[in-house]
Coordinates of C-alpha atoms and ligand atoms in Angstrom, one line a residue:
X1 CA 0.0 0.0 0.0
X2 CA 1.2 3.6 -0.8
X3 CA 0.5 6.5 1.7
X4 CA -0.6 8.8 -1.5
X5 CA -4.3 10.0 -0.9
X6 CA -4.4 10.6 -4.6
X7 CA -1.9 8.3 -7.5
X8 CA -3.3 9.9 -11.0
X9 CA -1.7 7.2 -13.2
X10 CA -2.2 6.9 -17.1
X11 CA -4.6 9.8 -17.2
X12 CA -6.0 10.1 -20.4
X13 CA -8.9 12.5 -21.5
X14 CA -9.9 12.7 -25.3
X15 CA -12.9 14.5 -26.2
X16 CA -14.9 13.8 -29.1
X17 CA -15.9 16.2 -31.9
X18 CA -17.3 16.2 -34.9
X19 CA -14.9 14.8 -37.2
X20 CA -12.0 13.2 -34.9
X21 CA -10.7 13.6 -31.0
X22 CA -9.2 16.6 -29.4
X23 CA -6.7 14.6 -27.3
X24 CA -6.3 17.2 -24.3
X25 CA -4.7 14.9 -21.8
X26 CA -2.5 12.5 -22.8
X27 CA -1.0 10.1 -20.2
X28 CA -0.9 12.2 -16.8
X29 CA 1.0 10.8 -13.9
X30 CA 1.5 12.2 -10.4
X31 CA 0.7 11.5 -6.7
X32 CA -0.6 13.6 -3.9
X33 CA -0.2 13.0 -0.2
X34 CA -2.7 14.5 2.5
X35 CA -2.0 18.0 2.7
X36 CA 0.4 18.1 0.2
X37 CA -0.1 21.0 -2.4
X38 CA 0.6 20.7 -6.4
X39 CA 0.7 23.1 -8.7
X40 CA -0.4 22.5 -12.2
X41 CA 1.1 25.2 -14.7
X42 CA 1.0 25.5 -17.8
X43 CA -0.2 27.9 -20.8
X44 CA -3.9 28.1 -21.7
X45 CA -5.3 25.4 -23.3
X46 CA -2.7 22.9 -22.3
X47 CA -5.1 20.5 -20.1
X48 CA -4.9 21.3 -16.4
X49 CA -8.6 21.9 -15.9
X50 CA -9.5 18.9 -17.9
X51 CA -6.5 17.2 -15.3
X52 CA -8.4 18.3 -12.5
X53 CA -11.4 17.6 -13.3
X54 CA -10.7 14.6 -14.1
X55 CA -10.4 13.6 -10.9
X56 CA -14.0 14.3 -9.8
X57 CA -15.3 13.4 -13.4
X58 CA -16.8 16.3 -13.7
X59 CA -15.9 17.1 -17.5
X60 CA -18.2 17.7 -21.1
X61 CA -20.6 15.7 -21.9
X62 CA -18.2 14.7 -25.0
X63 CA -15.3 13.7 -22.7
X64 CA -14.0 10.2 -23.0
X65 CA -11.7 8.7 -20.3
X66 CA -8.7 5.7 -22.0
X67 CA -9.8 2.8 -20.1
X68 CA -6.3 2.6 -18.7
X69 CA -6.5 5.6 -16.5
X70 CA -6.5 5.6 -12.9
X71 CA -7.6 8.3 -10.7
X72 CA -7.1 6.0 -6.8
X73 CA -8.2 8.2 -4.1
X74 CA -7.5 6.9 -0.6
X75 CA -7.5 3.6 -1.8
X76 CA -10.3 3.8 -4.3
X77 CA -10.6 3.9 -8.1
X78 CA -12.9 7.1 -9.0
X79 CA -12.9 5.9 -12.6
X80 CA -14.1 2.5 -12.0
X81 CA -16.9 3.7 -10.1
X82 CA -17.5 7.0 -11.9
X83 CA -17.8 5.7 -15.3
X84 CA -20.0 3.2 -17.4
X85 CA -18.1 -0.1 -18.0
X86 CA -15.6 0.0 -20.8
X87 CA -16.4 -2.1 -23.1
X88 CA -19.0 -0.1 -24.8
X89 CA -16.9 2.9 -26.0
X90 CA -13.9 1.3 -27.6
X91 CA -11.1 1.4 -25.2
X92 CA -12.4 4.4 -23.4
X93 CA -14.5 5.1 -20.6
X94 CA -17.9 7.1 -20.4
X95 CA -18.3 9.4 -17.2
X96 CA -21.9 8.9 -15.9
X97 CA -22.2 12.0 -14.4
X98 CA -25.4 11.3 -12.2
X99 CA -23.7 8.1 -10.3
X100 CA -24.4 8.4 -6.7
X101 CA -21.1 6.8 -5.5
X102 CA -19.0 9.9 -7.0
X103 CA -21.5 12.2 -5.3
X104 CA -20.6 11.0 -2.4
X105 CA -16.7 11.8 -3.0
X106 CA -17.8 15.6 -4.4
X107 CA -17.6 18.4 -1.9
X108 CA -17.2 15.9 1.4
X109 CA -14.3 14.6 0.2
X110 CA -12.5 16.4 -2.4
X111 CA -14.2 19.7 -3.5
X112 CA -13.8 22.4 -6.4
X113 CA -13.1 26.1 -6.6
X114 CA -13.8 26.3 -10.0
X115 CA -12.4 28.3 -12.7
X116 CA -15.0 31.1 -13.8
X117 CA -16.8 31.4 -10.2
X118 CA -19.0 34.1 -11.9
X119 CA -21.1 31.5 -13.3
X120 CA -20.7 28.9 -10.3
X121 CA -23.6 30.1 -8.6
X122 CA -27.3 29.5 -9.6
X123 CA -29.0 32.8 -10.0
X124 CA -31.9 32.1 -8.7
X125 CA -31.2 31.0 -5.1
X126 CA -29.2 32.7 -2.7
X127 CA -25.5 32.2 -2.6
X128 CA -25.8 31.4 1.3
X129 CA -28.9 28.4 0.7
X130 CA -26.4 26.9 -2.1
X131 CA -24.0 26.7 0.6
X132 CA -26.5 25.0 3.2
X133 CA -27.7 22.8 0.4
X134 CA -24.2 21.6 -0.1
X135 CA -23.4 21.2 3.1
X136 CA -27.2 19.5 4.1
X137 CA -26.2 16.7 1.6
X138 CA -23.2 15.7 3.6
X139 CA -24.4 16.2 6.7
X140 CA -26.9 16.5 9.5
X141 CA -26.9 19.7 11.2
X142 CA -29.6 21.8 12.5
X143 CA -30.7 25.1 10.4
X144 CA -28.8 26.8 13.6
X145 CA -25.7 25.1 13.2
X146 CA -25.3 25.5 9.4
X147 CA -25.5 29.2 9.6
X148 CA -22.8 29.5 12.1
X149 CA -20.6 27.5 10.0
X150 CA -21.5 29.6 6.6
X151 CA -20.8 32.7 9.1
X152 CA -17.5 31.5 10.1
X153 CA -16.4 30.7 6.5
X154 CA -17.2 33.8 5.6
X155 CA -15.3 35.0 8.3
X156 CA -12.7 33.4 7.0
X157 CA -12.9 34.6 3.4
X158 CA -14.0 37.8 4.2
X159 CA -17.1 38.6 3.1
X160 CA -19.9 40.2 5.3
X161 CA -22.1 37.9 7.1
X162 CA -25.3 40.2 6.3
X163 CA -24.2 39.4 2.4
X164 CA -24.9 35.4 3.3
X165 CA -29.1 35.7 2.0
X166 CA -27.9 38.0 -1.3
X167 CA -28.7 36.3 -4.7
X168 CA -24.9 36.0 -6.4
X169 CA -25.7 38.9 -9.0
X170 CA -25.5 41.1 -6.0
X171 CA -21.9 40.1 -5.6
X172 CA -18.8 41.2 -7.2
X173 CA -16.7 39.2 -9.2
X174 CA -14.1 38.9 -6.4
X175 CA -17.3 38.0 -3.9
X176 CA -18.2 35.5 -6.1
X177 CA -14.8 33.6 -6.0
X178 CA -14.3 34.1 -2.4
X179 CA -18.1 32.8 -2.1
X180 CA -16.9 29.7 -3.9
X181 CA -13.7 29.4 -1.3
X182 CA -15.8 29.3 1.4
X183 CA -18.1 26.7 0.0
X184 CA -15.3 24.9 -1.1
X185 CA -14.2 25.2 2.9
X186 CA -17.5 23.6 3.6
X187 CA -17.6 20.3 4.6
X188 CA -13.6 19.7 5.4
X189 CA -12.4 18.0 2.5
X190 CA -9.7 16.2 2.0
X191 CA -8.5 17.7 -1.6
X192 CA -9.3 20.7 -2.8
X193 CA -9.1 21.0 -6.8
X194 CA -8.6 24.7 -7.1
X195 CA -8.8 26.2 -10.6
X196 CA -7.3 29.9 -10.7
X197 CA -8.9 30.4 -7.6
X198 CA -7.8 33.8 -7.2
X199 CA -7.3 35.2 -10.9
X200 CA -10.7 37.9 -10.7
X201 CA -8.7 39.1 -7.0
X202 CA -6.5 42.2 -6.6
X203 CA -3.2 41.1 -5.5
X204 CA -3.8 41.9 -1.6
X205 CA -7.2 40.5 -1.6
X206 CA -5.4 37.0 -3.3
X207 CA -2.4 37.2 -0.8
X208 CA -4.6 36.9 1.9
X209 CA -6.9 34.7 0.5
X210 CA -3.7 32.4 -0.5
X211 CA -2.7 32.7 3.5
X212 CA -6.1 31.6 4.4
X213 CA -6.0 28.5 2.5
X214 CA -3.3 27.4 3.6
X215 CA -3.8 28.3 7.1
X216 CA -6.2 25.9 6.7
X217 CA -4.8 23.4 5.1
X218 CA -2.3 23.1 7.7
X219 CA -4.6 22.9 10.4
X220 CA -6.6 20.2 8.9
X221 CA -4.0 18.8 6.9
X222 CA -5.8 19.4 3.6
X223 CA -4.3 18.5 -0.1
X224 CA -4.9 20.8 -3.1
X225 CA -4.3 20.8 -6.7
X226 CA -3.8 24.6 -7.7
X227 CA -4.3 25.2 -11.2
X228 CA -3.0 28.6 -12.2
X229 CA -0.9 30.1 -14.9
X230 CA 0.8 32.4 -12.2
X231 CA 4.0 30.9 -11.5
X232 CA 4.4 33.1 -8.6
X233 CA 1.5 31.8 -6.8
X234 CA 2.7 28.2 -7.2
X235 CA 6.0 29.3 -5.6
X236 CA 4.2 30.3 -2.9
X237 CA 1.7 27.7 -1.7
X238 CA 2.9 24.7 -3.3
X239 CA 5.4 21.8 -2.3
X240 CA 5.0 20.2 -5.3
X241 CA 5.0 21.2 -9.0
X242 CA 3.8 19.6 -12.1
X243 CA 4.1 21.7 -15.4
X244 CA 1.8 21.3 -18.4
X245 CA 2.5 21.7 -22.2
X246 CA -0.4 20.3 -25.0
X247 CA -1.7 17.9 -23.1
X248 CA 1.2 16.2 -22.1
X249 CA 2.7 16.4 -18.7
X250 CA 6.6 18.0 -19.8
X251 CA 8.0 18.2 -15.7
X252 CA 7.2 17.9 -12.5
X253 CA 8.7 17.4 -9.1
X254 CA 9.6 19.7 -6.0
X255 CA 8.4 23.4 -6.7
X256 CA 11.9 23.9 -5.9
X257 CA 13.5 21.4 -8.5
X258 CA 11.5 23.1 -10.9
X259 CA 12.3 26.5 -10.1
X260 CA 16.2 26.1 -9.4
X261 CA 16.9 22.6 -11.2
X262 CA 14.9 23.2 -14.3
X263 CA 15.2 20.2 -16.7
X264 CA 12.5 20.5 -19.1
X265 CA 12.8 23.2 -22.2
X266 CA 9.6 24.6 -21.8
X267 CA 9.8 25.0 -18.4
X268 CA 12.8 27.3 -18.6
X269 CA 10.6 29.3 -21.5
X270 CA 7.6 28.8 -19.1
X271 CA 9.5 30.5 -16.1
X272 CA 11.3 33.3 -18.6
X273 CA 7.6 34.6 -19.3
X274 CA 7.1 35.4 -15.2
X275 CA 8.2 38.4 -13.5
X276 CA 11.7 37.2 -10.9
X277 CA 9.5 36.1 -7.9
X278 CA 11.9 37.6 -6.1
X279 CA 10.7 40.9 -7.5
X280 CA 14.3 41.4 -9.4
X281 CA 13.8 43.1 -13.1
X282 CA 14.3 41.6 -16.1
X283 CA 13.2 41.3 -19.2
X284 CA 10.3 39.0 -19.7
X285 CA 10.6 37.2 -22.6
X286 CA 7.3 35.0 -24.1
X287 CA 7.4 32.3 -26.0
X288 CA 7.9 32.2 -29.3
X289 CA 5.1 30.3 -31.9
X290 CA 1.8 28.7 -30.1
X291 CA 1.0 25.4 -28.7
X292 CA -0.4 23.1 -31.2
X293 CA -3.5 22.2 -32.1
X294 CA -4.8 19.4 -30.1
X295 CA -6.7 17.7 -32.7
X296 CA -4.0 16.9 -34.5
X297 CA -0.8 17.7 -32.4
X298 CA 2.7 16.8 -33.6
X299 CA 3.8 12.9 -33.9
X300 CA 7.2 13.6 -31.8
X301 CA 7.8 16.3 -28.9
X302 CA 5.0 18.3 -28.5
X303 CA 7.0 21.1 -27.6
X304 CA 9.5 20.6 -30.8
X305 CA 8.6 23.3 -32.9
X306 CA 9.0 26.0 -30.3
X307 CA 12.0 24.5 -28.6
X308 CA 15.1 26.0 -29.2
X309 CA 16.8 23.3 -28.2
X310 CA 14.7 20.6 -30.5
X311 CA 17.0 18.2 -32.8
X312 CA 16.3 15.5 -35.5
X313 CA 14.7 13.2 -32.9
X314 CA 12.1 15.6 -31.1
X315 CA 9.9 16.0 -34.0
X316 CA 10.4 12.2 -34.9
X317 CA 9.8 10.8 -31.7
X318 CA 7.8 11.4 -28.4
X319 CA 10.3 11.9 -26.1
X320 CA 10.6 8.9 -22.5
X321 CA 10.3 10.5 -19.1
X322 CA 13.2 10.8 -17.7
X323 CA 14.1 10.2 -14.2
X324 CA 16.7 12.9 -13.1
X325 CA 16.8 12.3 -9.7
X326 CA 14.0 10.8 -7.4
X327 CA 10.5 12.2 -7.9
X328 CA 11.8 15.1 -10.1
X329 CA 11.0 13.9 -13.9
X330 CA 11.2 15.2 -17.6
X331 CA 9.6 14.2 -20.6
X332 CA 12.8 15.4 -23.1
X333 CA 15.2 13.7 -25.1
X334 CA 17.7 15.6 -23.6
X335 CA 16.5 15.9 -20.0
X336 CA 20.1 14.8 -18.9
X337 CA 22.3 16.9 -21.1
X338 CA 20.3 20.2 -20.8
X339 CA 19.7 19.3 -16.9
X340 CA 22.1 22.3 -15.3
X341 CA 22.3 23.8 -18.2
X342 CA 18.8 25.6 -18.7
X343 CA 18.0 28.7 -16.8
X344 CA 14.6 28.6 -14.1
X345 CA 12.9 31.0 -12.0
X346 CA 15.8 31.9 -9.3
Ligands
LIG401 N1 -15.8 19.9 -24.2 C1 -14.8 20.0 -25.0 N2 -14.8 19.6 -26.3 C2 -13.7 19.7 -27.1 N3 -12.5 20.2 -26.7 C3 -12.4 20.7 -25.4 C4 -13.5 20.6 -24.5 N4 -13.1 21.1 -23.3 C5 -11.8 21.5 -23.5 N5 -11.4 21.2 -24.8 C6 -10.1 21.4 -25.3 O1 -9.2 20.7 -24.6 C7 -7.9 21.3 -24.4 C8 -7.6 21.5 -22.9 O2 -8.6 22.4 -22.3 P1 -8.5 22.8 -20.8 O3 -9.8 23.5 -20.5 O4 -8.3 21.6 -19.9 O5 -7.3 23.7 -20.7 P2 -6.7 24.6 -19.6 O6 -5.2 24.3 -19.5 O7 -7.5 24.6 -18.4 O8 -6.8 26.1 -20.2 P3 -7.1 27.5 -19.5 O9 -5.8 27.9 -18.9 O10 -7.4 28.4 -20.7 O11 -8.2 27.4 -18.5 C9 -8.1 22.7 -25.1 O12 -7.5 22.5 -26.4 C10 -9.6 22.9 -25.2 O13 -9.9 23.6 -26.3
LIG402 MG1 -8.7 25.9 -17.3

């Protein structure tokens, strides 16, 4: 038995369209433990909300899961339980989004602040009865008792308590998201999947925030996935660090490794396009080209025709992952060579 609370092994999420696949997540691998934080980086469109979602099979309609992938959360399979048998599709799995066993998992066990928490809210109840409702599902607690703990999460997010019986459209953006932190907050998860959970907040308001979390995590020794494309943030909150290029997972290890031991290409390019977290100026350089098209991406490294670095071999051949020292891994044909040699975040 691992001690992981959550092994993502062999993740792979396709989804169908008209005439072909987009093939947005392309064998994922990583492992959480409790109250560890990863964060998953990456440009737009690269895959980490399908990633996260993934876990709580929460995606599109059209989303098919390869019938190899493994989402094990303290000990159990949420693929195998969250999806129709394989059989039927192919070689992929079918999410059956109204299976009761998964709903059991969502928001008591591992809960979402979701990307876009503008539209999270259903406009015609009240953002604090959405909140009871979640909780009331979970658990049995008196109309008193709910209302305390709504009151002390948004304590804790700092909102207002007379704002708890407004209707979300008489919330700011920022409201909105903090709204969704404290529902998230709800019922003590175990993981949190948090996707840009900050991105509509001014920097102080996110600071704090950010502190809150993980105030919180720490007390109650809570895991989180925190998707963002601000590098910063990730150097911040997170342990771990998992970096995200077309689909395909390109590095990951310690948010240290990747910040001072840099082995992947686009990491290094990744890392060039953020301000020095150390507040130092420099030049910020982005990345030359765009990320491919998913429908059709490119037979070797994804990353090949931006890579500055890319020989013969990257656009013949998808790169192995590469094991450069324990638990820090990247997916380049030349992981070991440029390894030392590529500049990160410092
Ligand atoms: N329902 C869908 N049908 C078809 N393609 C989709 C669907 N949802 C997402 N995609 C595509 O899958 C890829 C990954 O999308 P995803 O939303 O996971 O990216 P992301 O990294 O979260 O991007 P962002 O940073 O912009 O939120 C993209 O190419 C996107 O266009
Ligand atoms: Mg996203």
């Amino acid at each position: 038995m691992d001690d992981n609370l959550l092994t993502v092994k062999n993740l792979s999420v396709h989804y169908k369209i008209r005439n072909g696949w987009v093939y947005a997540v392309d064998d994922v691998n990583f492992t959480l433990k409790r109250g560890e934080t990863m964060g998953l980086v990456g440009e737009s469109g690269c895959g980490k909300t399908t990633t996260g979602y993934a876990v709580t099979q929460l995606l599109a309609d059209n989303a098919y899961l390869k019938s190899n992938s493994k989402v094990v959360f303290d000990g159990t399979d949420l693929i195998k339980i969250g999806t129709y048998p394989s059989k039927q599709y192919k070689g992929y799995r079918k999410i059956d989004e109204y299976n009761p066993k998964m709903r059991s998992y969502r928001w008591k066990r591992i809960s979402m602040i979701f990307q876009g928490a503008m539209n999270a809210f259903n406009p015609v109840y009240t953002v604090g009865d959405q909140i009871k409702e979640a909780i009331l599902q979970h658990e049995e607690l008196t109309d008193e008792e709910v209302r305390k703990r709504i009151e002390m999460l948004f304590d804790l997010v700092g909102i207002p308590k007379d704002r708890i019986d407004n209707y979300p459209h008489e919330y700011s953006g920022g409201m909105k998201q903090r709204a969704m932190i404290a529902m998230s907050l709800a019922l003590s998860p175990d993981l949190i999947i948090a996707d840009e959970p900050t991105t509509a907040l001014d920097v102080v308001t996110q600071d704090r925030i950010l502190g809150k979390i993980s105030e919180l995590q720490r007390r109650e020794n809570v895991a989180m996935i925190l998707i963002t494309h601000d590098v910063s943030v990730v150097a911040e909150m997170a342990e771990k660090m998992a970096v995200m290029y077309a689909g395909h997972l390109v590095e990951k290890g310690t948010a240290r490794e990747i910040f001072k031991e840099t082995a992947h290409p686009y990491t290094e390019a990744l890392l060039k396009a953020f301000p020095s977290i150390k507040g130092e100026k420099k030049r910020l350089r982005s990345i030359p080209g765009s990320p491919p098209d998913l429908a059709n991406p490119p037979k070797g490294c994804r990353f090949a025709p931006r890579c500055p670095y890319a020989k013969d071999i990257c656009l013949e051949k998808e790169p192995p992952v590469v094991e450069i020292s324990p638990g820090h891994l990247s997916k380049c044909h030349f992981a070991e060579e440029l390894y030392g040699e590529l500049s990160g975040g410092e």
